[in-house]
Coordinates of C-alpha atoms in Angstrom, one line a residue:
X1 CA 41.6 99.1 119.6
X2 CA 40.3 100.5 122.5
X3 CA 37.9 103.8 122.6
X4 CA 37.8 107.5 124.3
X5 CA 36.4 109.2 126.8
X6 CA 35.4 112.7 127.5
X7 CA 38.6 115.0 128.8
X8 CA 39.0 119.0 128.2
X9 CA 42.8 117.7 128.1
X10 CA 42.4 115.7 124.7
X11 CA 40.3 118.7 122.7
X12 CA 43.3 121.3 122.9
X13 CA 44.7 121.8 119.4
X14 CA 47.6 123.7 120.5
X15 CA 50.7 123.0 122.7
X16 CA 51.9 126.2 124.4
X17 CA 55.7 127.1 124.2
X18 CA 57.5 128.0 127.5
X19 CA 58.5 131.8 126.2
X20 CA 54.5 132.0 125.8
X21 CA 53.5 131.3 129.2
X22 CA 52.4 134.2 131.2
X23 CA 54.9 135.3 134.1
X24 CA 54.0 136.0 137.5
X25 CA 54.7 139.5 137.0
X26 CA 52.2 140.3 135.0
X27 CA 49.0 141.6 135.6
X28 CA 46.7 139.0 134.0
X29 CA 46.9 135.5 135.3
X30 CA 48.1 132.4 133.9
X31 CA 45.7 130.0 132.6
X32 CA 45.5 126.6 133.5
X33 CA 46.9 124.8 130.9
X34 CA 49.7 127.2 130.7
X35 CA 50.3 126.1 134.3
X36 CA 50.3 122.5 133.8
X37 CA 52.5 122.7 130.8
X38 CA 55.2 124.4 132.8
X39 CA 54.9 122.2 135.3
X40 CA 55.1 118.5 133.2
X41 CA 56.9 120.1 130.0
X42 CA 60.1 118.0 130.9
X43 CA 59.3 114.1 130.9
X44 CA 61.0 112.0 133.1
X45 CA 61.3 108.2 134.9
X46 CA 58.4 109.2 137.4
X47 CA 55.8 110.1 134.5
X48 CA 57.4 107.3 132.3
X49 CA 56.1 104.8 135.1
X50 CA 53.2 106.6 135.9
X51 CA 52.1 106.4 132.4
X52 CA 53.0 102.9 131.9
X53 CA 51.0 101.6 134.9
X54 CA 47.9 102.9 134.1
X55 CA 48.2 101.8 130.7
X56 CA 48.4 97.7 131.3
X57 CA 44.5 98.6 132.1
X58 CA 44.2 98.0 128.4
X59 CA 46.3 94.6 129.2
X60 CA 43.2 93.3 131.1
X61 CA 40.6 95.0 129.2
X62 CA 41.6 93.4 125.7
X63 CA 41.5 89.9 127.4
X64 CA 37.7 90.2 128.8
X65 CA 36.6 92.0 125.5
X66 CA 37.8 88.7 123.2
X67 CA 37.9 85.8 126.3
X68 CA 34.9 84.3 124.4
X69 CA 35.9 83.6 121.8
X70 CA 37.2 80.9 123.2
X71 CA 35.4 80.2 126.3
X72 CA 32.4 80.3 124.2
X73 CA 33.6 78.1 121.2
X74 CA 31.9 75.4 119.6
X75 CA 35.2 72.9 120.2
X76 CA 36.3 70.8 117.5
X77 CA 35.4 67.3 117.4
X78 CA 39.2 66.0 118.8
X79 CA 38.3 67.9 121.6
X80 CA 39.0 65.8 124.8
X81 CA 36.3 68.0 126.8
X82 CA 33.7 66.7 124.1
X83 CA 33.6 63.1 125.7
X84 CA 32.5 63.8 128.7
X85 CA 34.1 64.1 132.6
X86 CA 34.5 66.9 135.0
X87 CA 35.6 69.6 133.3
X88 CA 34.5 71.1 129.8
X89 CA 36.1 73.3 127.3
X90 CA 33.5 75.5 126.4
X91 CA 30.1 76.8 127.8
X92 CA 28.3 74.9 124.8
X93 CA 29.5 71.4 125.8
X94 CA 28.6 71.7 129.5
X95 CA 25.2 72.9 129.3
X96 CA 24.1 71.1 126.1
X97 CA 23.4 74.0 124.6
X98 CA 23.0 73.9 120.6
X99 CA 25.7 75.5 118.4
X100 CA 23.6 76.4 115.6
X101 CA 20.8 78.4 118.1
X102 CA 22.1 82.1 117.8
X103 CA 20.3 83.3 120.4
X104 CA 21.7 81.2 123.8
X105 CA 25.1 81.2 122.8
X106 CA 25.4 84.6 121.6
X107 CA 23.2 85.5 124.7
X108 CA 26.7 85.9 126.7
X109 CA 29.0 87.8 124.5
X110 CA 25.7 89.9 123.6
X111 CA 25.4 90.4 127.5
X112 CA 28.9 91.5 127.8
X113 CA 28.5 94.4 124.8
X114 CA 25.3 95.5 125.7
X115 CA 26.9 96.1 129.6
X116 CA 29.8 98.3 127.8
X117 CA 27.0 100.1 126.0
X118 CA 24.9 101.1 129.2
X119 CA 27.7 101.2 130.9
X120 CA 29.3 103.9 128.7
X121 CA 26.1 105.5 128.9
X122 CA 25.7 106.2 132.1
X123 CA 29.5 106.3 133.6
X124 CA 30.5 108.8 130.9
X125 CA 30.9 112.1 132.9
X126 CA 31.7 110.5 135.7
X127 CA 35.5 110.6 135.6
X128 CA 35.0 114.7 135.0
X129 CA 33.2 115.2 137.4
X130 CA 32.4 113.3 140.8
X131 CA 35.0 110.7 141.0
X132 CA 38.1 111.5 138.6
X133 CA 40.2 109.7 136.5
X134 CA 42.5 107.6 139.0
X135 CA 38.6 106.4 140.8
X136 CA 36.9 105.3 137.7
X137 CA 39.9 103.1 136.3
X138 CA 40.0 102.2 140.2
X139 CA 36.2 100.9 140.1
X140 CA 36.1 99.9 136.5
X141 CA 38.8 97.2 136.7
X142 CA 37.6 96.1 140.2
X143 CA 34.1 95.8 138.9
X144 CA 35.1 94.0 135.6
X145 CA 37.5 91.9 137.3
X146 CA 35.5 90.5 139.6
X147 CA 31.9 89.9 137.9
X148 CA 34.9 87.7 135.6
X149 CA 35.9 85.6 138.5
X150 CA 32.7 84.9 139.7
X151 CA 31.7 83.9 136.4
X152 CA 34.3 81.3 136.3
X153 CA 31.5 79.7 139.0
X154 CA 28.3 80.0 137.0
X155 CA 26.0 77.5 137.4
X156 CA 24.0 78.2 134.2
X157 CA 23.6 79.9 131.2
X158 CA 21.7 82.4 132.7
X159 CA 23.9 83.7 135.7
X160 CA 26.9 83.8 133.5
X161 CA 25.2 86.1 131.2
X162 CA 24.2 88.3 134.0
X163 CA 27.9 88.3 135.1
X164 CA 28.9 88.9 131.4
X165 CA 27.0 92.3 131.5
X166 CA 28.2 93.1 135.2
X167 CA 31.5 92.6 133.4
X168 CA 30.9 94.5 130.6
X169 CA 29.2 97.3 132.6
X170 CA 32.8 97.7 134.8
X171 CA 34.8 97.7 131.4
X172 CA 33.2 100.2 129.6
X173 CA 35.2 103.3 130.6
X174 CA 38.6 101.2 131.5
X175 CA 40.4 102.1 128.4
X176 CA 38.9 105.9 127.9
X177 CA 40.0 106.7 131.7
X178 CA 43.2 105.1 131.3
X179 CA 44.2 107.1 127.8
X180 CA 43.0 110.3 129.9
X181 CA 44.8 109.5 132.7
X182 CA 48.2 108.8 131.1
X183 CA 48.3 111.3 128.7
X184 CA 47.6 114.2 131.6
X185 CA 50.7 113.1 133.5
X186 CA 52.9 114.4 130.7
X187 CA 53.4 117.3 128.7
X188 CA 52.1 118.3 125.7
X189 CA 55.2 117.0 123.4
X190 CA 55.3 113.5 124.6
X191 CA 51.5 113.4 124.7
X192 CA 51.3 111.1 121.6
X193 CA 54.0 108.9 122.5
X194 CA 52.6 108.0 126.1
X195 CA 48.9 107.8 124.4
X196 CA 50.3 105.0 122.0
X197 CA 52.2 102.9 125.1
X198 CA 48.2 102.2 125.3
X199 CA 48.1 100.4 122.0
X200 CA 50.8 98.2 122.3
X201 CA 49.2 97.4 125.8
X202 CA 45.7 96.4 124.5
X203 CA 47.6 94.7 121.2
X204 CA 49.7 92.5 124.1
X205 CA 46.4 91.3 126.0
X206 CA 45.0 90.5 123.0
X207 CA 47.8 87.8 121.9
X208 CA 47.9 86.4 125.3
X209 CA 44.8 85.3 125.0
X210 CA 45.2 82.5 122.4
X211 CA 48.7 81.6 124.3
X212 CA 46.7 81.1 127.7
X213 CA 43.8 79.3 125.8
X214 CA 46.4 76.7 123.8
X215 CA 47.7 76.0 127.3
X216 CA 44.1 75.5 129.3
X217 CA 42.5 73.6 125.7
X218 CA 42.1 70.3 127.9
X219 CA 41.0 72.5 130.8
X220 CA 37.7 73.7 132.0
X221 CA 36.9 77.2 130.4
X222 CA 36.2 78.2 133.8
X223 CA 39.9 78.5 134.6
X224 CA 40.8 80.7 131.3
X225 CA 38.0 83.1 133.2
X226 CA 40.5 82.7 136.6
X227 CA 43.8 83.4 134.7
X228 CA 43.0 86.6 133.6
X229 CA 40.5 87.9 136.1
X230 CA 42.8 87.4 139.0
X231 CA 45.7 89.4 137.7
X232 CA 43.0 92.4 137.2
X233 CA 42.1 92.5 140.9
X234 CA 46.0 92.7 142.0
X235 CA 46.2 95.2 139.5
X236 CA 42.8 97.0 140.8
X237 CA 44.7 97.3 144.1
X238 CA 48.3 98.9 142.5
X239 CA 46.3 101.4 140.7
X240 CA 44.6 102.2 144.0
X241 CA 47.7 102.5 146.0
X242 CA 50.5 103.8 143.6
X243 CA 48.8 105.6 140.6
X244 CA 48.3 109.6 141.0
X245 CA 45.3 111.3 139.8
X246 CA 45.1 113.8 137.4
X247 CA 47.1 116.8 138.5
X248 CA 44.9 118.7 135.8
X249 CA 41.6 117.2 136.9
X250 CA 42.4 118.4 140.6
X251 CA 43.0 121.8 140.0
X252 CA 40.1 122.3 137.7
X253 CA 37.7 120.6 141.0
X254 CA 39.7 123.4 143.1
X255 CA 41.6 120.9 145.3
X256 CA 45.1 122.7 145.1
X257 CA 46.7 121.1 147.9
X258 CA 46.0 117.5 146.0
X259 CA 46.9 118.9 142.5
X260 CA 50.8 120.2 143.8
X261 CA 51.3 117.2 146.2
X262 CA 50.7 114.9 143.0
X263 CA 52.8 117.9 140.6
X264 CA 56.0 117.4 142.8
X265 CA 56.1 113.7 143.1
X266 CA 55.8 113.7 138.8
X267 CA 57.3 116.8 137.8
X268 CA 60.2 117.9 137.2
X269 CA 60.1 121.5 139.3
X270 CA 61.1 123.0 142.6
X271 CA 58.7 123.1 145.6
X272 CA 58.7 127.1 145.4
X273 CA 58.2 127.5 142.1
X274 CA 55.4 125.0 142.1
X275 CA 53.7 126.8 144.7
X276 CA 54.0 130.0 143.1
X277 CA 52.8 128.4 139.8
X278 CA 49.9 126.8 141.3
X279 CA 48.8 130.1 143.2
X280 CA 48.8 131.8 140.2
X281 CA 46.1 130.5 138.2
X282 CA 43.3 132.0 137.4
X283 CA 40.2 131.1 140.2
X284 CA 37.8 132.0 137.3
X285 CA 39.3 129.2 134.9
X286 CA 39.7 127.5 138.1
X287 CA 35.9 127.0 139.0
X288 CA 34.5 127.1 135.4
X289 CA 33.7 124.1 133.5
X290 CA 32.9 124.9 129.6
X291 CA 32.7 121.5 128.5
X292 CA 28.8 119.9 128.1
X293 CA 27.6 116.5 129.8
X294 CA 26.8 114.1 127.4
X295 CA 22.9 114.9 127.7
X296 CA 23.0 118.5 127.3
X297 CA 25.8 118.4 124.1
X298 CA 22.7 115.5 122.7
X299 CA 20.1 118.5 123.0
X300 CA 23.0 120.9 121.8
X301 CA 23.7 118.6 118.5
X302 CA 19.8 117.9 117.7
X303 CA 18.8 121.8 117.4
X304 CA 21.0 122.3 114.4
X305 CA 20.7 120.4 110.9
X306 CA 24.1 120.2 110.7
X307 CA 25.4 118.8 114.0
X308 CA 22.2 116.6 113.9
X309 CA 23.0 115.2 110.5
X310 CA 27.3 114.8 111.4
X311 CA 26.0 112.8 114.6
X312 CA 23.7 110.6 112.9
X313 CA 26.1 109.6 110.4
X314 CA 28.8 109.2 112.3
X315 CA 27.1 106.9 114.9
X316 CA 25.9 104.8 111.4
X317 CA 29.4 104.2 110.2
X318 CA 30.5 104.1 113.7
X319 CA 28.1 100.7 114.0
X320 CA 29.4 99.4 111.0
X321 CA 32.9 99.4 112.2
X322 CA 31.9 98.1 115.8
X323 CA 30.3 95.0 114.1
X324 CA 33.4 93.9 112.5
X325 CA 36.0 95.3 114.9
X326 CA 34.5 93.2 117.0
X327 CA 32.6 90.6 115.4
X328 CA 35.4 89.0 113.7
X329 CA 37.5 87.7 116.4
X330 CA 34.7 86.1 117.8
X331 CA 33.6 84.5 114.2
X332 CA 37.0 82.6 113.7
X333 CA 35.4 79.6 114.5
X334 CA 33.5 79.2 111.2
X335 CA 36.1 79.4 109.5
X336 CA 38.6 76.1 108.5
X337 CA 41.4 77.0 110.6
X338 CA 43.1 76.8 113.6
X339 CA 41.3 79.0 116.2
X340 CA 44.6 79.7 118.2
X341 CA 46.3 81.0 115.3
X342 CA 43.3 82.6 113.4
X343 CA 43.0 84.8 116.7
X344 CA 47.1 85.6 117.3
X345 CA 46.8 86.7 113.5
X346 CA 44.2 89.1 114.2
X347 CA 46.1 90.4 117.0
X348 CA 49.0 91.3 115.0
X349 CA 46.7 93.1 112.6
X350 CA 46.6 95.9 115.4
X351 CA 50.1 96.9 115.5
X352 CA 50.6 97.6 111.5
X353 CA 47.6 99.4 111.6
X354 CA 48.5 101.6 114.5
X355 CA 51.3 102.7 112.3
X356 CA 49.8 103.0 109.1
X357 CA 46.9 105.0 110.9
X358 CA 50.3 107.2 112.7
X359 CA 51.8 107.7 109.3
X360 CA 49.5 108.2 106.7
X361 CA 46.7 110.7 109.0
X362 CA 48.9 113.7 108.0
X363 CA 48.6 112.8 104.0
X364 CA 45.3 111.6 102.9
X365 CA 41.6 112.9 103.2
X366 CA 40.0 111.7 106.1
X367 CA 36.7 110.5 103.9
X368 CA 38.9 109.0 101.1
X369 CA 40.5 107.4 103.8
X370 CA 37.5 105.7 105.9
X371 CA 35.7 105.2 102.2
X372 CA 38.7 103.4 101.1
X373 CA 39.0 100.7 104.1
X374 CA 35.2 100.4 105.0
X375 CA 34.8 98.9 101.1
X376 CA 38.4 96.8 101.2
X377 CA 36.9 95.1 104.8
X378 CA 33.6 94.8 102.8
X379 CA 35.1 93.1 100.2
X380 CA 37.8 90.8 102.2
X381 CA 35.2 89.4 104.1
X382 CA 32.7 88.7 101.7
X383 CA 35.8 86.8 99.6
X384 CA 36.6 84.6 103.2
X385 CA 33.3 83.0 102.9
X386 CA 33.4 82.6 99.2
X387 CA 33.7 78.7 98.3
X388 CA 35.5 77.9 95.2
X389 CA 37.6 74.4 96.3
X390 CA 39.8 73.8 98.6
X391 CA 42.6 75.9 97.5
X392 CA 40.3 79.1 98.0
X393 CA 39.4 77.6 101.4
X394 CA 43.0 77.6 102.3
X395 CA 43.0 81.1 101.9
X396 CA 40.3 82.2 103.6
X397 CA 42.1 83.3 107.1
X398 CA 43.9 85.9 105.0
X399 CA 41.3 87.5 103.5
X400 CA 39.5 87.4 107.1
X401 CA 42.9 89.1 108.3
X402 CA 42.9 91.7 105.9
X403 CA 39.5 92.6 106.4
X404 CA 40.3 92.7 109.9
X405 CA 43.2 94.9 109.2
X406 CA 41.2 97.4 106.9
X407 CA 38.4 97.2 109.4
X408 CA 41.0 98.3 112.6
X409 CA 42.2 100.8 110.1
X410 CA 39.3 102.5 109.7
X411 CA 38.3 102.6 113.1
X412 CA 41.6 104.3 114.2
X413 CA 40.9 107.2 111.4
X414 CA 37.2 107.3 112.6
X415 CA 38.0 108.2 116.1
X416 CA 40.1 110.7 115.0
X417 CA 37.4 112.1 112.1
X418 CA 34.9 112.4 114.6
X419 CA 37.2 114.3 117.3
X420 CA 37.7 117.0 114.5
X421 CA 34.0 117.2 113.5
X422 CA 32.7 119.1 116.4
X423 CA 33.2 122.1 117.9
X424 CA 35.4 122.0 121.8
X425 CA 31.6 122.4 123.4
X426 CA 30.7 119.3 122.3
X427 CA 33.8 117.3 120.8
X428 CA 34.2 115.2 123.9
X429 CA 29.6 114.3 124.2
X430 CA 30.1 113.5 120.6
X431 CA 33.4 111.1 120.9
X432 CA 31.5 109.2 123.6
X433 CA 28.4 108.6 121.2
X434 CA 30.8 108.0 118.5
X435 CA 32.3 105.3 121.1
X436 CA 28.7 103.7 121.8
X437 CA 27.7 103.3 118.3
X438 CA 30.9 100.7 117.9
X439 CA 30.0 99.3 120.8
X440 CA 25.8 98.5 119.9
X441 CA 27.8 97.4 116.9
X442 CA 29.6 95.1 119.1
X443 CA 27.0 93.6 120.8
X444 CA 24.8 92.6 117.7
X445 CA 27.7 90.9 116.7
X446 CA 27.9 87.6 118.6
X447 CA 24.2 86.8 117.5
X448 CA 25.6 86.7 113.4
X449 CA 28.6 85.1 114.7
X450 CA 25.9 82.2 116.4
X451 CA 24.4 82.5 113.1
X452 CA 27.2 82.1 111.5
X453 CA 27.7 78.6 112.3
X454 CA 25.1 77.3 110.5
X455 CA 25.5 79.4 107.8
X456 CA 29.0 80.9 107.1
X457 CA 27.5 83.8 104.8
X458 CA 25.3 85.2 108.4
X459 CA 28.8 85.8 110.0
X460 CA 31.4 87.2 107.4
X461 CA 29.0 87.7 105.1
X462 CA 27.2 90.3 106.6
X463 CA 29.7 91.5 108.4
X464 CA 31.3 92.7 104.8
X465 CA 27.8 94.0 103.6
X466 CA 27.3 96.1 106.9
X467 CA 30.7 97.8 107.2
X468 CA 30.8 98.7 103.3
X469 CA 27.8 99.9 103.5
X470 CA 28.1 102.0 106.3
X471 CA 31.0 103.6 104.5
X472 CA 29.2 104.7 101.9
X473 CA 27.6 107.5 105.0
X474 CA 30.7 109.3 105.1
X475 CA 29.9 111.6 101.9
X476 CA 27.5 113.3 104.1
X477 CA 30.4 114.9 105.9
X478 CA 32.8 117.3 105.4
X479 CA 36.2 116.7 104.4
X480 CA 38.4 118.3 108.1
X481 CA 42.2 117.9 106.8
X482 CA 44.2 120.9 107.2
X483 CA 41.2 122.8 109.0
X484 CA 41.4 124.3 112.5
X485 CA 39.6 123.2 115.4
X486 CA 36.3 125.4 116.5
X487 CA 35.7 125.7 120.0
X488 CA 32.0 127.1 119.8
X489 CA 29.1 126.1 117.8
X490 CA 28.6 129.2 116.4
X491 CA 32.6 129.2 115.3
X492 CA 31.9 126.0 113.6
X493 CA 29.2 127.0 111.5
X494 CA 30.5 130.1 110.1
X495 CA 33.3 128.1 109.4
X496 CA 30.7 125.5 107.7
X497 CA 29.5 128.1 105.2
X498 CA 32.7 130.1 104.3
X499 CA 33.8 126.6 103.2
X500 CA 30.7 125.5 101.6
X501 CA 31.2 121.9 103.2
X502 CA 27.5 121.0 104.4
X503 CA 25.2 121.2 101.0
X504 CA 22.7 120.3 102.7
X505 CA 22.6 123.0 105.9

């Protein structure tokens, strides 16, 4: 599943009906979104395509987040690569590196997390601010795609890890700006729709993967690195050339002339009245910018008890979830089964939950909810590296895929938790550390998975003990079904002690 990324677009609660907008007539000026709305509210084959470009980003980015666990593999002993020649199947056979040493070979896949950590860290405002949302997906798949094809020419362990991080550095805000970015090219009542073109997108990349690896098994892993990165770079250069920023992200930096040159290429509306719509808003709304930057929402959230302890245990179940979200793919080669297959069954855990996540958010307590699947990973992993025969070993890949299921389950409901948490001020600073707590999550992983191969129980085992346990931190939030969003700190908590929901505050 992908992550999100900071947008005053994604933190409205409300979509505004066309006999509400303010006319022209009147005396006070329409506001911005107001504007927008009016502007995208009828959907059509230019926004379709629009939307659908940008989201194949998460094509690319769900093939460099899982390529090793292939690339990386310990191959099994049929393996042709194993006896030798010019070209090798995995990093491990061609520089004698030792399967059972956690540290060098879960040195690059550690690399690659800890680069989408930093990365996040530091590139996080970025698309709100200096370079926009069409830029950063620009520069993020150019970067990522690149430090990939270069690694395919590593010479050592050591450059390739380097690369790794480059690569993970460039990914870390691919699938945040490209969610933004097609979701602000429509209007607010085919938001969700264009938001989960995303899904299927990332869910897509992710199967390809074991298809391109089956084909390339007798193949250097070097190539695997060229099939996908190559692709990226022609794709860098579409979105450079063909995909539109942000009309809403241009008029809120005051460049007009950009904002209605993009509106009437995408939208549905004459030249004059786009002109007179775009005049119209207000120059105050225009110039202001309300929402935080990540460091000054972390100062906003550690002056009050309550925001401080909501952060802190979000970020704790938030690393839970990252370690298996992420962990497991890469650990299906402990397990007694066919890599190919164990991976392409973990991919099609993604779409069912997707639409168990889209059905059942509207019905259940969010902390039931995340409680509930958080224990049912725990448990499902812990039974895939359980040993009693070898009937129970048969069975091992589904547990592993339902704990991967319940794991991808809970992670879809924690994004959403988290959004509804904090108050508009901060909701977007706190996603993004929300977002960076599954990824540290992510990059301890491939050192249990490296574990994991000389002891099964260091990889799933774990794995099951960490995410239920993390669960368990959601009972020091409040339950956020059926309540309104607060836009100001001071909203939220009066809204905290009318309800009673923070004993502790």
């Amino acid at each position: 599943m992908a992550d999100l990324d900071s947008t005053p677009l994604l933190s409205q609660s409300r979509s505004t009906d066309e006999s509400e907008l303010p006319r022209p007539a009147e005396s006070r000026l329409p506001s911005l979104g107001s504007t927008i709305e009016r502007c995208l509210s009828e959907f059509n084959l230019s926004q379709f395509l629009q939307a659908l470009l940008v989201s194949f980003a998460w094509i690319f980015d769900a093939q460099q987040t899982f390529i090793t666990v292939f690339t990386d593999a310990q191959p099994p002993p049929s393996s042709p690569a194993r006896h030798g020649g010019s070209s090798y199947s995995s990093i491990i056979l061609e520089w004698g590196l030792n399967p059972e040493d956690p540290i060098l070979t879960g040195l690059p896949a550690s690399s690659f997390f800890m680069g989408c950590l930093i990365g996040g860290l530091a590139l996080s405002t970025l698309a709100d601010t200096s370079l926009g949302r069409k830029n950063m997906l620009f520069y993020s798949c150019l970067v990522m795609s690149l430090s990939s094809f270069f690694a395919s020419f590593s010479p050592n362990l050591w450059v390739y890890s380097c690369l790794k991080f480059l690569s993970g550095f460039g990914r870390a805000t691919i699938v945040t700006s490209a969610l933004v970015l097609a979701t602000e090219v429509v209007g607010n009542r085919w938001r969700g729709q264009v938001g989960v073109m995303g899904f299927f997108c990332f869910t897509f990349g992710f199967l390809s993967l074991p298809a391109m690896a089956y084909l390339n098994r007798n193949s250097s892993w070097r190539n695997l690195y060229k099939y996908t990165s190559i692709p990226t770079i022609f794709y860098s250069v579409l979105v450079k050339f063909l995909v539109r920023e942000s009309p809403r992200w241009l008029l809120v930096r005051g460049m007009k002339a950009e904002a209605v040159n993009t509106l009437r290429c995408i939208a549905s509306i004459s030249q004059s009245s786009l002109n007179l719509a775009v005049s119209k808003v207000s120059e105050t709304e225009e110039s202001s910018n309300d929402s935080m930057d990540l460091y000054s929402a972390l100062k906003a959230l550690m002056q009050r008890k309550w925001a401080s302890r909501r952060i802190l245990a979000v970020m704790v179940m938030g690393f839970g979830i990252g370690v298996v979200y992420y962990g497991m793919p890469l650990g299906l080669g402990t397990l007694s089964f066919d890599l190919y297959l164990s991976v392409t069954f973990n991919a099609l855990s993604e779409l069912p939950s997707s639409l168990l996540t889209f059905i059942l958010i509207g019905k259940f307590n969010r902390r039931s909810a995340i409680w509930v699947f958080t224990i049912m990973s725990g448990i499902f992993s812990l039974l895939s590296v359980t040993e009693f025969g070898k009937t129970w070993m048969k069975l091992e890949i589904g547990f592993e895929s339902v704990s991967f299921f319940c794991a991808c389950t809970a992670f879809n409901i924690y994004l959403l938790y988290t959004t509804e948490l904090f108050p508009t001020c901060v909701r977007n600073s706190a996603l993004a550390m929300a977002r960076q707590a599954v990824v540290l999550g992510g990059a301890v992983s491939p050192v249990l998975v490296a574990a994991g191969r000389r002891q099964r129980f260091w990889c799933y085992g774990v794995f099951g003990i960490v995410i239920g346990l993390s669960g368990v931190f959601v009972v020091l939030l409040p339950e956020t079904k059926g309540r309104a969003l607060c836009d100001t700190m001071e909203e939220e908590e009066g809204g905290k002690q009318r309800i009673g929901s923070d004993m502790l505050a």
